[in-house]
Amino acid sequence: MIFDSYEAYRAANFKPKVCILGSGPAGTTIARKLGAAGIPVVVLEAGSREFSEESQDFYRGATVGDFYFDLDITRLRYMGGSSNHWAGWCRVLDKQDFEPKAWAPDTGWPIRRADIEPYLPEVHDILDLPDFRPDVPISDDIRWVQLIKSPAVRFGEKFAGELDKSRNIAVVLNTYATELAGDGKRVTGAKLWSNDQDAGAFSADYFIACTGGLENSRLLLWSNQRSNGGVVPNATALGRYWMEHPTFEGGNAILADYGEFEVDTVNEAFFSPTLAAMERLRIMNFGIRLIETPYAGVKHVIADLACTAPDMAEWVAYQLSQNLRCAAQLYVAWEQAPLASNQIELSKTDVDHAGVPRIELHWKKSELERRTLVEGLKLFGTTLIEKDLGRVRLMDWIANGEDYPTNEETAGHHHMGGTRMGTDVTRSVVDANCKVHGMDNLYVGGSSVFCTSGQANPTTTITALACRLGDHLSKVVSV
């Protein structure tokens, strides 16, 4: 059942046991799992069926630190959430992403990749994916990896018919849970704002926050402030350890032969480091996206190489003599280490139309991120040289140690952390089952529970974790 207002929902007299806040990939996946188990669940979606400027305005906020996107641009507030601008790029976090890294504090998860692998067949059906293929070693340091570009599932479109027909799931649009109330052990209710007015209080046996990698922290921070710590009793890490995937053009390459690497349907190939390489260089995970350049762009790349890297001239000249004129652009997206100083705070001066403080995001890339970018590109270049596959030229701003440019991709629109998973209540917000520490009936879904970011786009892992949480709740919640 889908209702366009809270008033219409109340008139239906639906009695849920579980309330999910948000209808993005996590919220919709968990709702479908619970509904299939015969558990009545309501999904409160703050937005409507379609995009609107009025709804997006609730997402305005400020960023302190490094250049970042406007906060009302980097996510979407309507049915299906940010899946509505998802590009469809899919890869699960690597096995080593779940393990602690001795050179990077506060890394490691309380679960392992094996804990979500049983759910991957279900994830493939949800995201319309073929099976993932194993990585292919290029050298001891670099491996070819598969990044699948799915049809970019819009959850609000793909599952609307199923949700509307369901007798166990009620989706309530235009209904914003402004805060949760709690007594330090349980969430006792929620305050709602629907169709531009106060809609009163709401209660359910269980609550799951799935409002996104920024809004989950905002909701819980505000709720905790209003309830004097009654919603997140162990709040030291709440809003902290927020992460993104910095993403920039890293350089160019001259290749001996495009055929050396398998490319996808748009002539792109992807590469990542081995764990041994990361350990040796003490860097984070990264992904290099190699984009084959049309013939017209080759001469420009060769000219740049001849001027800035004359030591490559002999190799390039030989390749040209063989009429092998292959060039590529190299883009790099990499893992950001979890730092407590990268955090979401509540604005002290600005509120939305419902009176909830807006977000103030504190975000800054560290020296470890810079080292990962530089050493990662050098590692890839060294592999090409050792295998006689090509040569790499770094972008001038990287080679010269200049500031990050502000006219490039900047980041992946991947919002991770803030309510991270863990066993130490001073460094995490939820446990291995995504339940808020100290609370009996409050859970969190989505990428805000990520402990580390890896280099993979997060949606595949978000969906796997949601399947796992839905399975867990199906056993916990008594019908």
Tab-separated table of C-alpha atoms in Angstrom:
chain	number	residue	atom	x	y	z
A	1	MET	CA	0.000	0.000	0.000
A	2	ILE	CA	1.255	3.456	-0.863
A	3	PHE	CA	-0.296	6.528	0.720
A	4	ASP	CA	0.354	10.111	-0.358
A	5	SER	CA	-0.209	11.537	3.116
A	6	TYR	CA	-0.123	10.545	6.754
A	7	GLU	CA	-3.833	11.396	7.028
A	8	ALA	CA	-4.678	8.806	4.356
A	9	TYR	CA	-2.496	6.242	6.087
A	10	ARG	CA	-4.198	6.804	9.455
A	11	ALA	CA	-7.596	6.335	7.855
A	12	ALA	CA	-6.535	2.866	6.665
A	13	ASN	CA	-5.994	1.766	10.292
A	14	PHE	CA	-2.858	-0.214	9.400
A	15	LYS	CA	-1.064	-1.620	12.481
A	16	PRO	CA	2.701	-1.978	11.913
A	17	LYS	CA	5.183	-3.657	14.200
A	18	VAL	CA	8.183	-2.060	12.485
A	19	CYS	CA	8.684	1.514	11.290
A	20	ILE	CA	11.343	2.176	8.648
A	21	LEU	CA	12.406	5.757	8.023
A	22	GLY	CA	13.382	6.196	4.369
A	23	SER	CA	12.567	4.363	1.125
A	24	GLY	CA	16.003	4.199	-0.510
A	25	PRO	CA	17.886	0.954	-1.256
A	26	ALA	CA	18.294	0.044	2.434
A	27	GLY	CA	14.772	0.946	3.565
A	28	THR	CA	12.990	-0.665	0.638
A	29	THR	CA	15.091	-3.840	0.825
A	30	ILE	CA	14.471	-4.287	4.554
A	31	ALA	CA	10.739	-3.593	4.124
A	32	ARG	CA	10.454	-6.227	1.385
A	33	LYS	CA	12.251	-8.791	3.554
A	34	LEU	CA	9.981	-8.118	6.533
A	35	GLY	CA	6.858	-8.037	4.386
A	36	ALA	CA	7.753	-11.405	2.858
A	37	ALA	CA	8.102	-12.785	6.399
A	38	GLY	CA	4.547	-11.660	7.197
A	39	ILE	CA	5.619	-8.809	9.477
A	40	PRO	CA	3.571	-5.601	9.095
A	41	VAL	CA	5.887	-2.670	8.398
A	42	VAL	CA	5.400	0.993	7.610
A	43	VAL	CA	7.923	2.991	5.564
A	44	LEU	CA	7.835	6.724	6.222
A	45	GLU	CA	9.239	8.611	3.224
A	46	ALA	CA	9.831	12.339	3.714
A	47	GLY	CA	9.535	13.083	0.001
A	48	SER	CA	6.897	12.497	-2.622
A	49	ARG	CA	6.747	10.241	-5.689
A	50	GLU	CA	8.679	12.781	-7.730
A	51	PHE	CA	11.481	15.291	-7.251
A	52	SER	CA	10.538	18.728	-5.971
A	53	GLU	CA	12.575	21.799	-5.062
A	54	GLU	CA	10.490	22.231	-1.910
A	55	SER	CA	11.446	18.794	-0.639
A	56	GLN	CA	15.108	19.186	-1.592
A	57	ASP	CA	15.303	22.382	0.432
A	58	PHE	CA	15.179	20.284	3.624
A	59	TYR	CA	18.607	18.913	2.612
A	60	ARG	CA	20.424	22.247	2.510
A	61	GLY	CA	23.416	22.497	4.798
A	62	ALA	CA	26.990	23.739	5.079
A	63	THR	CA	30.416	22.124	4.672
A	64	VAL	CA	33.475	23.112	6.681
A	65	GLY	CA	36.911	22.071	5.430
A	66	ASP	CA	37.660	20.773	1.928
A	67	PHE	CA	35.625	21.731	-1.101
A	68	TYR	CA	32.526	19.532	-1.397
A	69	PHE	CA	29.187	19.417	-3.195
A	70	ASP	CA	26.200	21.411	-1.974
A	71	LEU	CA	24.424	19.112	0.454
A	72	ASP	CA	21.051	19.529	-1.267
A	73	ILE	CA	22.628	18.428	-4.568
A	74	THR	CA	24.548	15.356	-3.418
A	75	ARG	CA	21.431	13.351	-2.385
A	76	LEU	CA	17.746	13.145	-3.309
A	77	ARG	CA	14.649	13.385	-1.132
A	78	TYR	CA	11.828	11.446	-2.773
A	79	MET	CA	10.604	7.857	-3.104
A	80	GLY	CA	13.578	5.624	-3.826
A	81	GLY	CA	16.009	8.084	-2.256
A	82	SER	CA	19.387	8.605	-3.857
A	83	SER	CA	18.941	5.528	-6.044
A	84	ASN	CA	17.199	8.084	-8.267
A	85	HIS	CA	20.566	9.513	-9.336
A	86	TRP	CA	22.640	6.382	-8.899
A	87	ALA	CA	24.810	5.588	-11.916
A	88	GLY	CA	24.424	1.831	-11.381
A	89	TRP	CA	28.088	1.011	-10.707
A	90	CYS	CA	28.322	-2.151	-8.636
A	91	ARG	CA	31.051	-3.916	-6.709
A	92	VAL	CA	31.042	-5.392	-3.197
A	93	LEU	CA	33.621	-4.212	-0.695
A	94	ASP	CA	36.759	-6.353	-0.937
A	95	LYS	CA	37.577	-8.980	1.678
A	96	GLN	CA	40.494	-6.890	2.956
A	97	ASP	CA	38.226	-3.859	3.428
A	98	PHE	CA	36.639	-5.585	6.423
A	99	GLU	CA	39.990	-6.323	8.066
A	100	PRO	CA	41.842	-3.864	10.332
A	101	LYS	CA	44.870	-2.101	8.827
A	102	ALA	CA	47.731	-1.647	11.290
A	103	TRP	CA	48.811	1.629	9.658
A	104	ALA	CA	45.303	3.167	9.682
A	105	PRO	CA	43.657	3.579	13.107
A	106	ASP	CA	39.988	2.678	13.646
A	107	THR	CA	39.803	0.390	10.618
A	108	GLY	CA	38.225	-3.065	10.636
A	109	TRP	CA	34.639	-4.283	10.966
A	110	PRO	CA	33.030	-6.568	13.568
A	111	ILE	CA	31.817	-8.683	10.640
A	112	ARG	CA	33.680	-10.078	7.635
A	113	ARG	CA	32.948	-10.245	3.926
A	114	ALA	CA	31.841	-13.872	4.462
A	115	ASP	CA	28.940	-12.592	6.587
A	116	ILE	CA	27.310	-10.849	3.626
A	117	GLU	CA	28.271	-13.267	0.862
A	118	PRO	CA	25.205	-15.517	1.423
A	119	TYR	CA	23.029	-12.540	0.462
A	120	LEU	CA	24.770	-11.713	-2.824
A	121	PRO	CA	22.480	-13.867	-5.019
A	122	GLU	CA	19.525	-11.909	-3.612
A	123	VAL	CA	21.384	-8.634	-4.187
A	124	HIS	CA	21.977	-9.628	-7.816
A	125	ASP	CA	18.220	-10.019	-8.303
A	126	ILE	CA	17.461	-6.699	-6.611
A	127	LEU	CA	20.055	-4.735	-8.606
A	128	ASP	CA	19.636	-6.712	-11.870
A	129	LEU	CA	23.243	-7.916	-11.878
A	130	PRO	CA	25.067	-10.819	-13.498
A	131	ASP	CA	27.462	-12.783	-11.319
A	132	PHE	CA	30.713	-11.073	-10.411
A	133	ARG	CA	33.879	-12.514	-11.878
A	134	PRO	CA	37.122	-13.097	-9.943
A	135	ASP	CA	39.864	-10.467	-10.001
A	136	VAL	CA	42.693	-11.025	-12.484
A	137	PRO	CA	46.295	-10.419	-11.335
A	138	ILE	CA	48.245	-8.033	-13.588
A	139	SER	CA	51.299	-8.103	-11.325
A	140	ASP	CA	52.111	-8.820	-7.683
A	141	ASP	CA	50.795	-5.327	-6.903
A	142	ILE	CA	47.923	-4.615	-9.292
A	143	ARG	CA	44.841	-6.584	-10.227
A	144	TRP	CA	42.142	-6.105	-12.860
A	145	VAL	CA	38.780	-5.892	-11.086
A	146	GLN	CA	35.240	-6.057	-12.334
A	147	LEU	CA	32.952	-3.129	-11.722
A	148	ILE	CA	29.525	-3.946	-13.160
A	149	LYS	CA	27.381	-1.148	-14.503
A	150	SER	CA	23.852	-2.300	-13.798
A	151	PRO	CA	20.707	-0.770	-15.328
A	152	ALA	CA	20.816	1.712	-12.392
A	153	VAL	CA	17.772	0.419	-10.531
A	154	ARG	CA	15.463	3.173	-9.295
A	155	PHE	CA	13.971	1.580	-6.189
A	156	GLY	CA	10.938	3.852	-6.212
A	157	GLU	CA	10.104	2.733	-9.751
A	158	LYS	CA	11.123	-0.930	-9.756
A	159	PHE	CA	9.327	-1.847	-6.541
A	160	ALA	CA	6.395	0.601	-6.560
A	161	GLY	CA	3.925	-1.963	-7.925
A	162	GLU	CA	4.990	-4.631	-5.466
A	163	LEU	CA	4.817	-2.233	-2.526
A	164	ASP	CA	1.422	-0.891	-3.560
A	165	LYS	CA	-0.046	-4.398	-3.732
A	166	SER	CA	1.484	-5.592	-0.472
A	167	ARG	CA	-0.818	-6.202	2.475
A	168	ASN	CA	2.110	-6.204	4.909
A	169	ILE	CA	3.882	-3.030	3.788
A	170	ALA	CA	2.544	0.521	3.953
A	171	VAL	CA	4.605	3.301	2.339
A	172	VAL	CA	3.614	6.747	3.562
A	173	LEU	CA	4.887	9.605	1.398
A	174	ASN	CA	5.363	13.257	2.326
A	175	THR	CA	5.898	12.202	5.940
A	176	TYR	CA	9.065	13.281	7.715
A	177	ALA	CA	10.109	11.857	11.090
A	178	THR	CA	11.652	14.966	12.597
A	179	GLU	CA	12.813	13.263	15.788
A	180	LEU	CA	12.678	10.060	17.793
A	181	ALA	CA	11.888	9.949	21.506
A	182	GLY	CA	13.598	7.461	23.802
A	183	ASP	CA	14.181	6.542	27.422
A	184	GLY	CA	17.749	5.256	27.078
A	185	LYS	CA	16.630	1.679	26.442
A	186	ARG	CA	13.909	1.943	23.809
A	187	VAL	CA	12.569	4.343	21.234
A	188	THR	CA	9.154	5.274	22.576
A	189	GLY	CA	7.867	7.148	19.546
A	190	ALA	CA	8.484	9.611	16.752
A	191	LYS	CA	7.329	13.113	15.915
A	192	LEU	CA	6.087	13.559	12.373
A	193	TRP	CA	5.788	16.402	9.890
A	194	SER	CA	3.512	15.707	6.934
A	195	ASN	CA	2.409	17.915	4.071
A	196	ASP	CA	3.996	21.007	5.628
A	197	GLN	CA	2.502	20.690	9.085
A	198	ASP	CA	2.939	18.957	12.414
A	199	ALA	CA	1.389	15.488	12.162
A	200	GLY	CA	1.713	14.504	15.810
A	201	ALA	CA	3.297	11.460	17.401
A	202	PHE	CA	3.723	7.935	16.064
A	203	SER	CA	4.710	4.670	17.750
A	204	ALA	CA	5.838	1.195	16.722
A	205	ASP	CA	7.597	-1.732	18.341
A	206	TYR	CA	10.788	-1.299	16.294
A	207	PHE	CA	12.372	1.607	14.414
A	208	ILE	CA	14.976	1.446	11.647
A	209	ALA	CA	16.656	4.656	10.446
A	210	CYS	CA	17.400	4.378	6.715
A	211	THR	CA	17.431	8.049	5.817
A	212	GLY	CA	20.887	8.114	4.188
A	213	GLY	CA	24.567	8.532	4.951
A	214	LEU	CA	24.083	12.122	6.133
A	215	GLU	CA	20.520	12.196	7.449
A	216	ASN	CA	20.864	9.157	9.740
A	217	SER	CA	23.393	11.082	11.813
A	218	ARG	CA	21.331	14.256	11.703
A	219	LEU	CA	18.179	12.469	12.876
A	220	LEU	CA	19.944	10.699	15.726
A	221	LEU	CA	21.944	13.739	16.824
A	222	TRP	CA	18.806	15.878	17.017
A	223	SER	CA	16.768	13.108	18.659
A	224	ASN	CA	19.486	12.557	21.245
A	225	GLN	CA	19.703	16.255	21.988
A	226	ARG	CA	15.942	16.510	22.415
A	227	SER	CA	15.693	13.398	24.599
A	228	ASN	CA	18.771	14.116	26.743
A	229	GLY	CA	20.627	11.075	25.457
A	230	GLY	CA	17.596	8.802	25.438
A	231	VAL	CA	17.972	7.646	21.819
A	232	VAL	CA	21.712	6.991	21.515
A	233	PRO	CA	22.920	6.473	25.093
A	234	ASN	CA	26.510	5.867	23.922
A	235	ALA	CA	26.935	8.839	21.601
A	236	THR	CA	30.688	9.499	21.575
A	237	ALA	CA	31.033	8.319	17.961
A	238	LEU	CA	27.663	9.572	16.718
A	239	GLY	CA	28.140	11.635	13.553
A	240	ARG	CA	31.878	10.881	13.477
A	241	TYR	CA	34.127	8.894	11.123
A	242	TRP	CA	32.279	10.209	8.066
A	243	MET	CA	33.876	9.182	4.763
A	244	GLU	CA	33.686	9.779	1.026
A	245	HIS	CA	35.584	8.492	-2.004
A	246	PRO	CA	37.813	11.324	-3.279
A	247	THR	CA	37.749	11.115	-7.082
A	248	PHE	CA	40.024	12.960	-9.524
A	249	GLU	CA	41.643	12.602	-12.922
A	250	GLY	CA	45.070	11.217	-12.103
A	251	GLY	CA	46.877	11.335	-15.416
A	252	ASN	CA	47.250	9.819	-18.862
A	253	ALA	CA	48.775	6.657	-20.205
A	254	ILE	CA	50.284	5.488	-23.456
A	255	LEU	CA	49.499	1.810	-23.954
A	256	ALA	CA	51.213	-0.663	-26.219
A	257	ASP	CA	47.949	-2.408	-26.987
A	258	TYR	CA	44.381	-1.880	-25.856
A	259	GLY	CA	43.892	-5.624	-26.087
A	260	GLU	CA	46.029	-6.289	-23.013
A	261	PHE	CA	43.129	-5.402	-20.715
A	262	GLU	CA	39.492	-6.417	-20.850
A	263	VAL	CA	37.263	-3.370	-21.107
A	264	ASP	CA	33.528	-3.023	-20.663
A	265	THR	CA	30.968	-1.868	-23.229
A	266	VAL	CA	32.108	1.762	-22.962
A	267	ASN	CA	35.823	0.913	-23.230
A	268	GLU	CA	36.692	1.245	-19.555
A	269	ALA	CA	38.781	-1.044	-17.362
A	270	PHE	CA	39.287	-0.963	-13.589
A	271	PHE	CA	42.299	-1.806	-11.439
A	272	SER	CA	43.027	-2.025	-7.704
A	273	PRO	CA	46.021	-2.862	-5.503
A	274	THR	CA	46.714	-6.171	-3.832
A	275	LEU	CA	46.688	-6.324	-0.046
A	276	ALA	CA	50.452	-6.924	-0.106
A	277	ALA	CA	50.984	-3.667	-2.013
A	278	MET	CA	48.807	-1.704	0.406
A	279	GLU	CA	50.675	-3.145	3.376
A	280	ARG	CA	54.105	-2.432	1.879
A	281	LEU	CA	53.286	1.168	0.947
A	282	ARG	CA	51.011	1.772	3.954
A	283	ILE	CA	48.225	3.155	1.801
A	284	MET	CA	44.465	2.671	1.577
A	285	ASN	CA	42.544	0.849	-1.131
A	286	PHE	CA	42.050	2.603	-4.466
A	287	GLY	CA	40.491	2.093	-7.867
A	288	ILE	CA	41.985	3.255	-11.166
A	289	ARG	CA	39.544	3.712	-14.006
A	290	LEU	CA	41.246	3.468	-17.387
A	291	ILE	CA	39.283	5.089	-20.203
A	292	GLU	CA	40.462	4.409	-23.723
A	293	THR	CA	41.028	7.692	-25.545
A	294	PRO	CA	39.902	8.032	-29.184
A	295	TYR	CA	42.702	8.307	-31.759
A	296	ALA	CA	42.317	12.074	-32.024
A	297	GLY	CA	43.503	12.494	-28.442
A	298	VAL	CA	46.660	10.448	-28.754
A	299	LYS	CA	48.888	13.127	-30.291
A	300	HIS	CA	48.178	15.537	-27.446
A	301	VAL	CA	49.091	12.908	-24.836
A	302	ILE	CA	52.282	11.979	-26.692
A	303	ALA	CA	53.292	15.636	-26.969
A	304	ASP	CA	52.794	16.102	-23.234
A	305	LEU	CA	54.843	13.009	-22.496
A	306	ALA	CA	57.663	14.145	-24.779
A	307	CYS	CA	57.850	17.516	-23.024
A	308	THR	CA	57.420	16.419	-19.392
A	309	ALA	CA	58.854	12.901	-19.390
A	310	PRO	CA	61.657	12.672	-21.948
A	311	ASP	CA	62.849	9.375	-20.438
A	312	MET	CA	59.788	7.807	-22.035
A	313	ALA	CA	60.714	9.016	-25.519
A	314	GLU	CA	62.533	5.865	-26.579
A	315	TRP	CA	59.696	3.573	-25.569
A	316	VAL	CA	57.035	5.816	-27.137
A	317	ALA	CA	59.051	6.163	-30.339
A	318	TYR	CA	59.311	2.386	-30.601
A	319	GLN	CA	55.588	1.949	-30.111
A	320	LEU	CA	54.839	4.573	-32.744
A	321	SER	CA	57.120	2.789	-35.152
A	322	GLN	CA	54.875	-0.226	-34.663
A	323	ASN	CA	51.819	1.940	-35.407
A	324	LEU	CA	50.453	1.226	-31.922
A	325	ARG	CA	49.000	4.577	-30.933
A	326	CYS	CA	46.903	3.800	-27.873
A	327	ALA	CA	46.176	6.392	-25.197
A	328	ALA	CA	44.030	6.401	-22.079
A	329	GLN	CA	42.817	8.705	-19.346
A	330	LEU	CA	43.276	7.567	-15.754
A	331	TYR	CA	40.775	8.481	-13.069
A	332	VAL	CA	41.372	7.544	-9.442
A	333	ALA	CA	38.839	7.009	-6.664
A	334	TRP	CA	40.224	5.916	-3.337
A	335	GLU	CA	39.423	4.898	0.195
A	336	GLN	CA	39.311	7.584	2.826
A	337	ALA	CA	40.591	6.552	6.231
A	338	PRO	CA	38.040	6.838	9.078
A	339	LEU	CA	38.848	9.922	11.166
A	340	ALA	CA	36.788	11.048	14.150
A	341	SER	CA	37.343	14.685	13.083
A	342	ASN	CA	35.397	14.117	9.862
A	343	GLN	CA	31.940	14.482	11.285
A	344	ILE	CA	28.360	15.626	10.948
A	345	GLU	CA	27.217	18.294	13.388
A	346	LEU	CA	23.962	20.179	13.837
A	347	SER	CA	23.906	23.805	12.795
A	348	LYS	CA	23.573	26.236	15.665
A	349	THR	CA	21.980	28.911	13.497
A	350	ASP	CA	20.029	27.333	10.628
A	351	VAL	CA	16.942	25.084	10.703
A	352	ASP	CA	14.668	23.562	8.068
A	353	HIS	CA	10.949	24.326	7.671
A	354	ALA	CA	10.047	21.804	10.376
A	355	GLY	CA	12.465	23.394	12.842
A	356	VAL	CA	15.156	20.704	12.684
A	357	PRO	CA	18.757	22.014	12.641
A	358	ARG	CA	20.462	21.624	9.291
A	359	ILE	CA	23.693	19.697	8.792
A	360	GLU	CA	27.136	21.166	9.198
A	361	LEU	CA	29.514	18.674	7.585
A	362	HIS	CA	33.157	18.809	8.663
A	363	TRP	CA	35.201	17.030	5.991
A	364	LYS	CA	38.890	17.113	5.201
A	365	LYS	CA	41.209	14.747	3.344
A	366	SER	CA	44.303	13.679	5.288
A	367	GLU	CA	47.898	13.074	4.260
A	368	LEU	CA	47.137	9.357	4.076
A	369	GLU	CA	44.613	10.043	1.308
A	370	ARG	CA	47.166	12.105	-0.612
A	371	ARG	CA	49.753	9.378	-0.246
A	372	THR	CA	47.254	6.784	-1.480
A	373	LEU	CA	46.587	8.844	-4.609
A	374	VAL	CA	50.256	9.437	-5.451
A	375	GLU	CA	51.605	6.009	-4.536
A	376	GLY	CA	48.663	4.307	-6.202
A	377	LEU	CA	49.344	5.988	-9.536
A	378	LYS	CA	53.061	5.277	-9.244
A	379	LEU	CA	52.292	1.639	-8.481
A	380	PHE	CA	50.110	1.364	-11.572
A	381	GLY	CA	52.770	3.080	-13.696
A	382	THR	CA	55.477	0.761	-12.380
A	383	THR	CA	53.355	-2.256	-13.259
A	384	LEU	CA	52.924	-1.008	-16.837
A	385	ILE	CA	56.684	-0.504	-17.158
A	386	GLU	CA	57.589	-3.886	-15.674
A	387	LYS	CA	55.143	-5.680	-17.963
A	388	ASP	CA	56.094	-3.452	-20.937
A	389	LEU	CA	52.423	-2.533	-21.297
A	390	GLY	CA	52.673	1.245	-21.276
A	391	ARG	CA	53.785	4.427	-19.571
A	392	VAL	CA	51.944	6.823	-17.231
A	393	ARG	CA	52.129	10.619	-16.888
A	394	LEU	CA	50.718	12.153	-13.720
A	395	MET	CA	48.580	15.266	-13.800
A	396	ASP	CA	50.696	18.361	-13.114
A	397	TRP	CA	48.908	19.230	-9.853
A	398	ILE	CA	49.695	15.769	-8.489
A	399	ALA	CA	53.296	15.677	-9.688
A	400	ASN	CA	53.926	19.185	-8.306
A	401	GLY	CA	52.237	18.588	-4.946
A	402	GLU	CA	49.593	21.274	-5.535
A	403	ASP	CA	46.172	21.560	-3.913
A	404	TYR	CA	43.271	19.428	-5.072
A	405	PRO	CA	41.452	21.123	-7.971
A	406	THR	CA	37.863	22.276	-7.442
A	407	ASN	CA	36.715	21.846	-11.040
A	408	GLU	CA	36.800	18.044	-11.227
A	409	GLU	CA	34.672	15.147	-9.974
A	410	THR	CA	35.861	15.784	-6.375
A	411	ALA	CA	34.141	12.746	-4.865
A	412	GLY	CA	31.684	9.965	-5.578
A	413	HIS	CA	28.539	11.256	-3.808
A	414	HIS	CA	29.144	8.278	-1.499
A	415	HIS	CA	28.163	9.133	2.072
A	416	MET	CA	29.567	6.606	4.531
A	417	GLY	CA	30.035	6.480	8.285
A	418	GLY	CA	28.529	8.564	11.064
A	419	THR	CA	26.706	5.652	12.721
A	420	ARG	CA	29.473	3.100	12.229
A	421	MET	CA	29.340	-0.527	13.245
A	422	GLY	CA	31.586	-1.879	16.004
A	423	THR	CA	32.028	-3.455	19.414
A	424	ASP	CA	33.632	-0.485	21.201
A	425	VAL	CA	30.834	1.909	22.173
A	426	THR	CA	33.269	4.830	22.204
A	427	ARG	CA	34.161	4.272	18.542
A	428	SER	CA	30.901	2.981	17.091
A	429	VAL	CA	27.153	3.550	17.216
A	430	VAL	CA	25.653	0.194	16.194
A	431	ASP	CA	26.620	-3.429	16.811
A	432	ALA	CA	27.278	-6.184	14.278
A	433	ASN	CA	23.511	-6.499	13.697
A	434	CYS	CA	23.107	-2.746	13.121
A	435	LYS	CA	21.321	-2.261	16.458
A	436	VAL	CA	22.154	0.961	18.298
A	437	HIS	CA	24.296	0.195	21.345
A	438	GLY	CA	22.178	0.086	24.494
A	439	MET	CA	18.826	0.282	22.686
A	440	ASP	CA	16.420	-2.641	22.405
A	441	ASN	CA	14.410	-1.553	19.358
A	442	LEU	CA	16.447	0.909	17.285
A	443	TYR	CA	18.427	-0.158	14.210
A	444	VAL	CA	20.238	1.687	11.425
A	445	GLY	CA	20.428	0.707	7.754
A	446	GLY	CA	22.538	2.048	4.915
A	447	SER	CA	26.105	3.181	4.380
A	448	SER	CA	26.213	5.245	7.571
A	449	VAL	CA	27.074	1.964	9.365
A	450	PHE	CA	30.208	1.454	7.226
A	451	CYS	CA	33.378	1.199	9.313
A	452	THR	CA	35.655	1.701	6.318
A	453	SER	CA	34.874	2.812	2.791
A	454	GLY	CA	37.059	0.568	0.632
A	455	GLN	CA	37.265	1.704	-2.969
A	456	ALA	CA	34.004	0.174	-4.244
A	457	ASN	CA	30.806	2.089	-4.902
A	458	PRO	CA	28.668	1.439	-1.809
A	459	THR	CA	25.210	0.502	-3.159
A	460	THR	CA	25.934	-3.215	-3.613
A	461	THR	CA	27.235	-3.532	-0.063
A	462	ILE	CA	24.373	-1.367	1.279
A	463	THR	CA	21.877	-3.761	-0.289
A	464	ALA	CA	23.684	-6.851	1.024
A	465	LEU	CA	23.752	-5.431	4.549
A	466	ALA	CA	20.046	-4.556	4.239
A	467	CYS	CA	19.216	-8.135	3.238
A	468	ARG	CA	21.181	-9.350	6.249
A	469	LEU	CA	19.460	-6.906	8.593
A	470	GLY	CA	16.041	-7.807	7.178
A	471	ASP	CA	16.798	-11.471	7.777
A	472	HIS	CA	17.912	-10.759	11.346
A	473	LEU	CA	14.841	-8.675	12.139
A	474	SER	CA	12.520	-11.292	10.673
A	475	LYS	CA	13.736	-13.619	13.436
A	476	VAL	CA	13.771	-10.992	16.193
A	477	VAL	CA	10.377	-9.400	15.608
A	478	SER	CA	7.540	-11.584	16.854
A	479	VAL	CA	4.434	-11.515	14.685
